[in-house]
PDB file of C-alpha atoms in Angstrom:
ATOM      1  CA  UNK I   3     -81.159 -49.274 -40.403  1.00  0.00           C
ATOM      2  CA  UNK I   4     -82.059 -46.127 -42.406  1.00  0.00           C
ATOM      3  CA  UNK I   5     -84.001 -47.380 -45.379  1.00  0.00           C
ATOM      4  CA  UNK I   6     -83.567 -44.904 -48.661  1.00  0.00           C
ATOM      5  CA  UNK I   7     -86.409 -44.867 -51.479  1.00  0.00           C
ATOM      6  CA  UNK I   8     -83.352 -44.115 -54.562  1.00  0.00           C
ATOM      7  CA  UNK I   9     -79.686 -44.003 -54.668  1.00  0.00           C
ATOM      8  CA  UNK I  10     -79.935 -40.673 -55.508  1.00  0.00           C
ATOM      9  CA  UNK I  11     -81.173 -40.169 -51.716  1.00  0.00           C
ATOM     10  CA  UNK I  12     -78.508 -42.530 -50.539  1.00  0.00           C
ATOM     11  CA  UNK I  13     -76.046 -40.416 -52.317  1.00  0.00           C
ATOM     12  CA  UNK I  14     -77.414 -37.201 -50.573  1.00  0.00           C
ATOM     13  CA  UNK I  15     -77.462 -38.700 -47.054  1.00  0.00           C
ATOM     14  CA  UNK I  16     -73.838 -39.706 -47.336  1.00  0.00           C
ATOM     15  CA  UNK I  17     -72.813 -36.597 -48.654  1.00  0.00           C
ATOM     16  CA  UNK I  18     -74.650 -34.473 -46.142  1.00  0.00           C
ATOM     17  CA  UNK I  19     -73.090 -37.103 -43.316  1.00  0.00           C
ATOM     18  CA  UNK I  20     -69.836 -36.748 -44.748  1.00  0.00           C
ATOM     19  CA  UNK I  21     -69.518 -33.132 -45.117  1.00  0.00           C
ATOM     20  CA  UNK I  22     -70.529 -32.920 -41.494  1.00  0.00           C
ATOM     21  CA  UNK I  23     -68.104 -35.428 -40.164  1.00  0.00           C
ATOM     22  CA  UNK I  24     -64.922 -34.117 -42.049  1.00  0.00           C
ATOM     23  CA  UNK I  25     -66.256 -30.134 -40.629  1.00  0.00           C
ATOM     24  CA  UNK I  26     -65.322 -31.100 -37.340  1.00  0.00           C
ATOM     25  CA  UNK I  27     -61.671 -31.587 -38.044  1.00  0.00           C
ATOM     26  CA  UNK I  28     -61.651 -27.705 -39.546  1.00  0.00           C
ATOM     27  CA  UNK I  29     -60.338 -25.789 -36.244  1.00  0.00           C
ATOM     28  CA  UNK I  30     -57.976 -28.540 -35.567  1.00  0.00           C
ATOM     29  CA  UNK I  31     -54.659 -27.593 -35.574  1.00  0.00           C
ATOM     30  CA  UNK I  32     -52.078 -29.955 -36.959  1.00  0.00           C
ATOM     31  CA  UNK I  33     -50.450 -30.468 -33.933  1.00  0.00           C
ATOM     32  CA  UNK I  34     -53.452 -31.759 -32.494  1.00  0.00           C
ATOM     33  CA  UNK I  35     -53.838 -34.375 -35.120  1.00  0.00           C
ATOM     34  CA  UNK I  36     -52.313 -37.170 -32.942  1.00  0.00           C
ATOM     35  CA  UNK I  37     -53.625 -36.217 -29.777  1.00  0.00           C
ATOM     36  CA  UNK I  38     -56.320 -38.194 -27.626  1.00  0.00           C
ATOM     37  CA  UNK I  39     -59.052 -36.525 -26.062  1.00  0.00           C
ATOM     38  CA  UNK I  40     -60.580 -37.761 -23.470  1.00  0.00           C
ATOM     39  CA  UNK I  41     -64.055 -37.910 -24.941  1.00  0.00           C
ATOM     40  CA  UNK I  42     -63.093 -39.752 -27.800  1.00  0.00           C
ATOM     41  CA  UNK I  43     -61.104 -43.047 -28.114  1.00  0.00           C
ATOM     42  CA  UNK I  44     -59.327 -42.330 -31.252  1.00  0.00           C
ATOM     43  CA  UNK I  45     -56.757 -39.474 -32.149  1.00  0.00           C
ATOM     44  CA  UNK I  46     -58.446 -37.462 -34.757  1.00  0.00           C
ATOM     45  CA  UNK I  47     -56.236 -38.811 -37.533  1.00  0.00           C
ATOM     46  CA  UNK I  48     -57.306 -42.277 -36.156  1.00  0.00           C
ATOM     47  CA  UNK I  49     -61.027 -41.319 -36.542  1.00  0.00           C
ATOM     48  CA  UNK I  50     -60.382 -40.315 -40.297  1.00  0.00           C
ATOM     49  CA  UNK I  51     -58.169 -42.948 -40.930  1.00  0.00           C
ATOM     50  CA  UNK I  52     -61.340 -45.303 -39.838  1.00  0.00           C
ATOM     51  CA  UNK I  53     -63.486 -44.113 -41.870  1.00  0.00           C
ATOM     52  CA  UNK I  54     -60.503 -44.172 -45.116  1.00  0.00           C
ATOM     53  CA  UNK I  55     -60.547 -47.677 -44.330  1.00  0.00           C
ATOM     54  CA  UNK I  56     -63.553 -48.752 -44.301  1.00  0.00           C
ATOM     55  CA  UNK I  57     -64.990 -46.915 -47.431  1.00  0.00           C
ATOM     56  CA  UNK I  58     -61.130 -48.143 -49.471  1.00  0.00           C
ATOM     57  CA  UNK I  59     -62.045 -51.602 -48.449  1.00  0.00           C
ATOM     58  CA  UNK I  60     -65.703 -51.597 -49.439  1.00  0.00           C
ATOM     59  CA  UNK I  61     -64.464 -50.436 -53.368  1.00  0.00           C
ATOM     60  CA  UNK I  62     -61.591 -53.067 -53.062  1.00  0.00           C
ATOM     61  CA  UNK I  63     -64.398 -56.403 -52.255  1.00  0.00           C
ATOM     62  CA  UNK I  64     -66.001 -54.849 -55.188  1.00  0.00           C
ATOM     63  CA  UNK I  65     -62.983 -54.284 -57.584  1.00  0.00           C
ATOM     64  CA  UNK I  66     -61.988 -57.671 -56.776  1.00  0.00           C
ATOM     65  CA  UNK I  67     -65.366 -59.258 -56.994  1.00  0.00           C
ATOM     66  CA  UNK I  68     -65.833 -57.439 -60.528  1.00  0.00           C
ATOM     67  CA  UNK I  69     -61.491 -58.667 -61.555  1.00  0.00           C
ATOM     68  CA  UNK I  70     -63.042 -62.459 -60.536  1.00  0.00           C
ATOM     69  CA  UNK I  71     -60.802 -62.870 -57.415  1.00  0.00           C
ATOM     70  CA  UNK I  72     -61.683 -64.371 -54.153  1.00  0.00           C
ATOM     71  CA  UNK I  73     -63.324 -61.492 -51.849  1.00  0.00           C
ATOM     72  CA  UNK I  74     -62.081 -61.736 -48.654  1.00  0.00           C
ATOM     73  CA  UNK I  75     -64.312 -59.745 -46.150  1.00  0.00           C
ATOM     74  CA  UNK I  76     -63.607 -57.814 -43.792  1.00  0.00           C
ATOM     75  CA  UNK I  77     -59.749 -58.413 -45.306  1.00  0.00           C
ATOM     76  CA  UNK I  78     -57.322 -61.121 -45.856  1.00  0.00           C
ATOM     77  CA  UNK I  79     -55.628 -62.060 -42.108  1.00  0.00           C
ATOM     78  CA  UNK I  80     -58.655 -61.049 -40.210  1.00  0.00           C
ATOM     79  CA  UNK I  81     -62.308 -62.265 -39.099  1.00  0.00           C
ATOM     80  CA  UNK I  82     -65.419 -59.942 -37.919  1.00  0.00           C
ATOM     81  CA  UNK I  83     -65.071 -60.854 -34.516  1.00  0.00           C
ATOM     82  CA  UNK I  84     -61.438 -59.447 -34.025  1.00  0.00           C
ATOM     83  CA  UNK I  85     -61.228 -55.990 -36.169  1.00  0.00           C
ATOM     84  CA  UNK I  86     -58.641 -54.562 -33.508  1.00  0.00           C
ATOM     85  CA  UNK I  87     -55.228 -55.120 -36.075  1.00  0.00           C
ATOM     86  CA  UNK I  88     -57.172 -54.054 -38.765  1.00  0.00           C
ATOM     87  CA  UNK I  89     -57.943 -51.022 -37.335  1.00  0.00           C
ATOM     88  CA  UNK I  90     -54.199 -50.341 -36.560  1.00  0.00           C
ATOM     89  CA  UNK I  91     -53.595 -51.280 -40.167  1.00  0.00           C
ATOM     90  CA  UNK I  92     -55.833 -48.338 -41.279  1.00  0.00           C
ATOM     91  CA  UNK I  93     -54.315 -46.051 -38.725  1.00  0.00           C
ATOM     92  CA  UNK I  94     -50.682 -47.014 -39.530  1.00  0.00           C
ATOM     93  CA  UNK I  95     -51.806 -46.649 -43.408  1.00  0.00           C
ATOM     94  CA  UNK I  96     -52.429 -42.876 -42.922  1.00  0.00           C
ATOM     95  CA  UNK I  97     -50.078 -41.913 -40.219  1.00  0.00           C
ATOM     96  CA  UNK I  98     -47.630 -40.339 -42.003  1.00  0.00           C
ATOM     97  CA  UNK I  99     -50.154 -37.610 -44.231  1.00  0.00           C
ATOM     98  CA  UNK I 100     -50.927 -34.228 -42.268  1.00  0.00           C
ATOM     99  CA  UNK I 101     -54.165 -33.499 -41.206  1.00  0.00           C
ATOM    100  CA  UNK I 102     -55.360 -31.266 -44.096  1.00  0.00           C
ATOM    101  CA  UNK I 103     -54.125 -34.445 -46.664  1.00  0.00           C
ATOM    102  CA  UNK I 104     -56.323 -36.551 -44.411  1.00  0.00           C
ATOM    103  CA  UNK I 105     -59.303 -34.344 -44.937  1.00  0.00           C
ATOM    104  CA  UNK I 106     -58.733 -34.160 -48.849  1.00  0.00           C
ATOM    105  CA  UNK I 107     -58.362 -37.483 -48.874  1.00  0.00           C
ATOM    106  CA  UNK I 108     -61.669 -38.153 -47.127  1.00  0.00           C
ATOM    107  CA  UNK I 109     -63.729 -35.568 -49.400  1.00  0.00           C
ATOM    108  CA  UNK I 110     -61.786 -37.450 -52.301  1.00  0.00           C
ATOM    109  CA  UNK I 111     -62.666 -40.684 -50.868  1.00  0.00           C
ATOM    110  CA  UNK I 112     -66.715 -39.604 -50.943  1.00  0.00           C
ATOM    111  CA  UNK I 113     -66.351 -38.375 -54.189  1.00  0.00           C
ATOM    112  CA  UNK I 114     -64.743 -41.721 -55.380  1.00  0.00           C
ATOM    113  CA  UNK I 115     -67.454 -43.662 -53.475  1.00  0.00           C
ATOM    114  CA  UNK I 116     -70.510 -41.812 -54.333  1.00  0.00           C
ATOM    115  CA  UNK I 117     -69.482 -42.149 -57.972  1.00  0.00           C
ATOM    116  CA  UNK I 118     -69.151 -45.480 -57.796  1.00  0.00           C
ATOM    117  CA  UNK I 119     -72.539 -46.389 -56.192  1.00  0.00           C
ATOM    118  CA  UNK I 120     -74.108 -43.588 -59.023  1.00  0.00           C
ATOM    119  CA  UNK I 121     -72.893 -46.456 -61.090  1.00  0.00           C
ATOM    120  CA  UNK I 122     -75.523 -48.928 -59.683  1.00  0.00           C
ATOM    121  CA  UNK I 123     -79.185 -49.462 -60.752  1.00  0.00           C
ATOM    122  CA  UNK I 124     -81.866 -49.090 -57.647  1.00  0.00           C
ATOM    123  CA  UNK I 125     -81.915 -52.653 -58.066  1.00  0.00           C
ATOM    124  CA  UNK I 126     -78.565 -53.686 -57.595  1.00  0.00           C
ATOM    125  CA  UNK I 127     -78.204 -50.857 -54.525  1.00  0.00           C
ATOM    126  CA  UNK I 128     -81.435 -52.220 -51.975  1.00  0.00           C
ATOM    127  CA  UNK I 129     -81.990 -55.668 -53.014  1.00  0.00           C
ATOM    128  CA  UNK I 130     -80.193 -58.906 -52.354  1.00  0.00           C
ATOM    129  CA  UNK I 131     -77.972 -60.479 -54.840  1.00  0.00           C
ATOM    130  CA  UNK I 132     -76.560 -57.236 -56.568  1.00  0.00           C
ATOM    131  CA  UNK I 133     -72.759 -58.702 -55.044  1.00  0.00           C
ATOM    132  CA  UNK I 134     -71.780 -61.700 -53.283  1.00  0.00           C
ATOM    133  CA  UNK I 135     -69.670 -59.797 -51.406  1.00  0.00           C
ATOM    134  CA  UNK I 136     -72.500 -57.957 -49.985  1.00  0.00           C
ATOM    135  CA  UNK I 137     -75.169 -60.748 -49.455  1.00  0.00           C
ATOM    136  CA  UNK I 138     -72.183 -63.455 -48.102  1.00  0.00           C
ATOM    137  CA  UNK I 139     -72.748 -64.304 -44.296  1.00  0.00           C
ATOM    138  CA  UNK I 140     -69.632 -63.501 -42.304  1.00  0.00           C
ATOM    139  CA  UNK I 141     -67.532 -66.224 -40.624  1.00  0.00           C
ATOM    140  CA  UNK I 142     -66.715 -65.064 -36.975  1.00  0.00           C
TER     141      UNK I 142
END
């Protein structure tokens, strides 16, 4: 795993990835936004969705961590070792917004994100113990 020497690196990196993963959904045309190409095993609203997911649910173990309420990783019904339904959750969460709102909401998303680890010390970011949530062992 990619090892950064300050958040304000981390920060970059994940901009810089971001920016280049939401770019490929430019020349997309919305009609294409449920459509599965045979390179890729997700529709391209299923690949954002993903990623929506994932970076909403990160913020929510740590919103609930902070509020003092049982953390529940990956997410309450499901275990690490059968993500399937949850990824249909995220898809079926974001099915209904076109494929621009999808993008806005992803460079919204990275905004929200990146402002939120900005928020943590070095400390807390790269070394065990900075949330439970992060340093807990997953149950399979």
């Amino acid at each position: 795993m990619q090892e950064y020497n300050s958040k304000e690196a981390l920060i970059s990196e994940i901009r810089k990835t971001a920016h280049i993963f939401i770019r490929e959904f430019n020349g997309l045309l919305e009609s294409d936004k449920d459509l599965r190409f045979s390179e890729v095993d997700r529709t391209p609203q299923e690949i954002i969705a993903y990623q929506l997911g994932w970076t909403n649910l990160i913020l929510k173990w740590d919103h609930d961590e902070l509020e003092c309420k049982e953390v529940i990783t990956p997410a309450a019904g499901y275990r690490w070792n059968g993500l399937g339904g949850l990824y249909q959750e995220f898809y079926h969460r974001y099915q209904n917004h076109s494929l621009k709102e999808l993008q806005k909401m992803f460079v919204d998303t990275v905004d929200h994100f990146t402002a939120w680890i900005n928020k943590f010390s070095d400390e807390e970011l790269f070394y065990s113990g900075g949330r439970k949530w992060a340093s807990s062992t997953p149950s399979y």
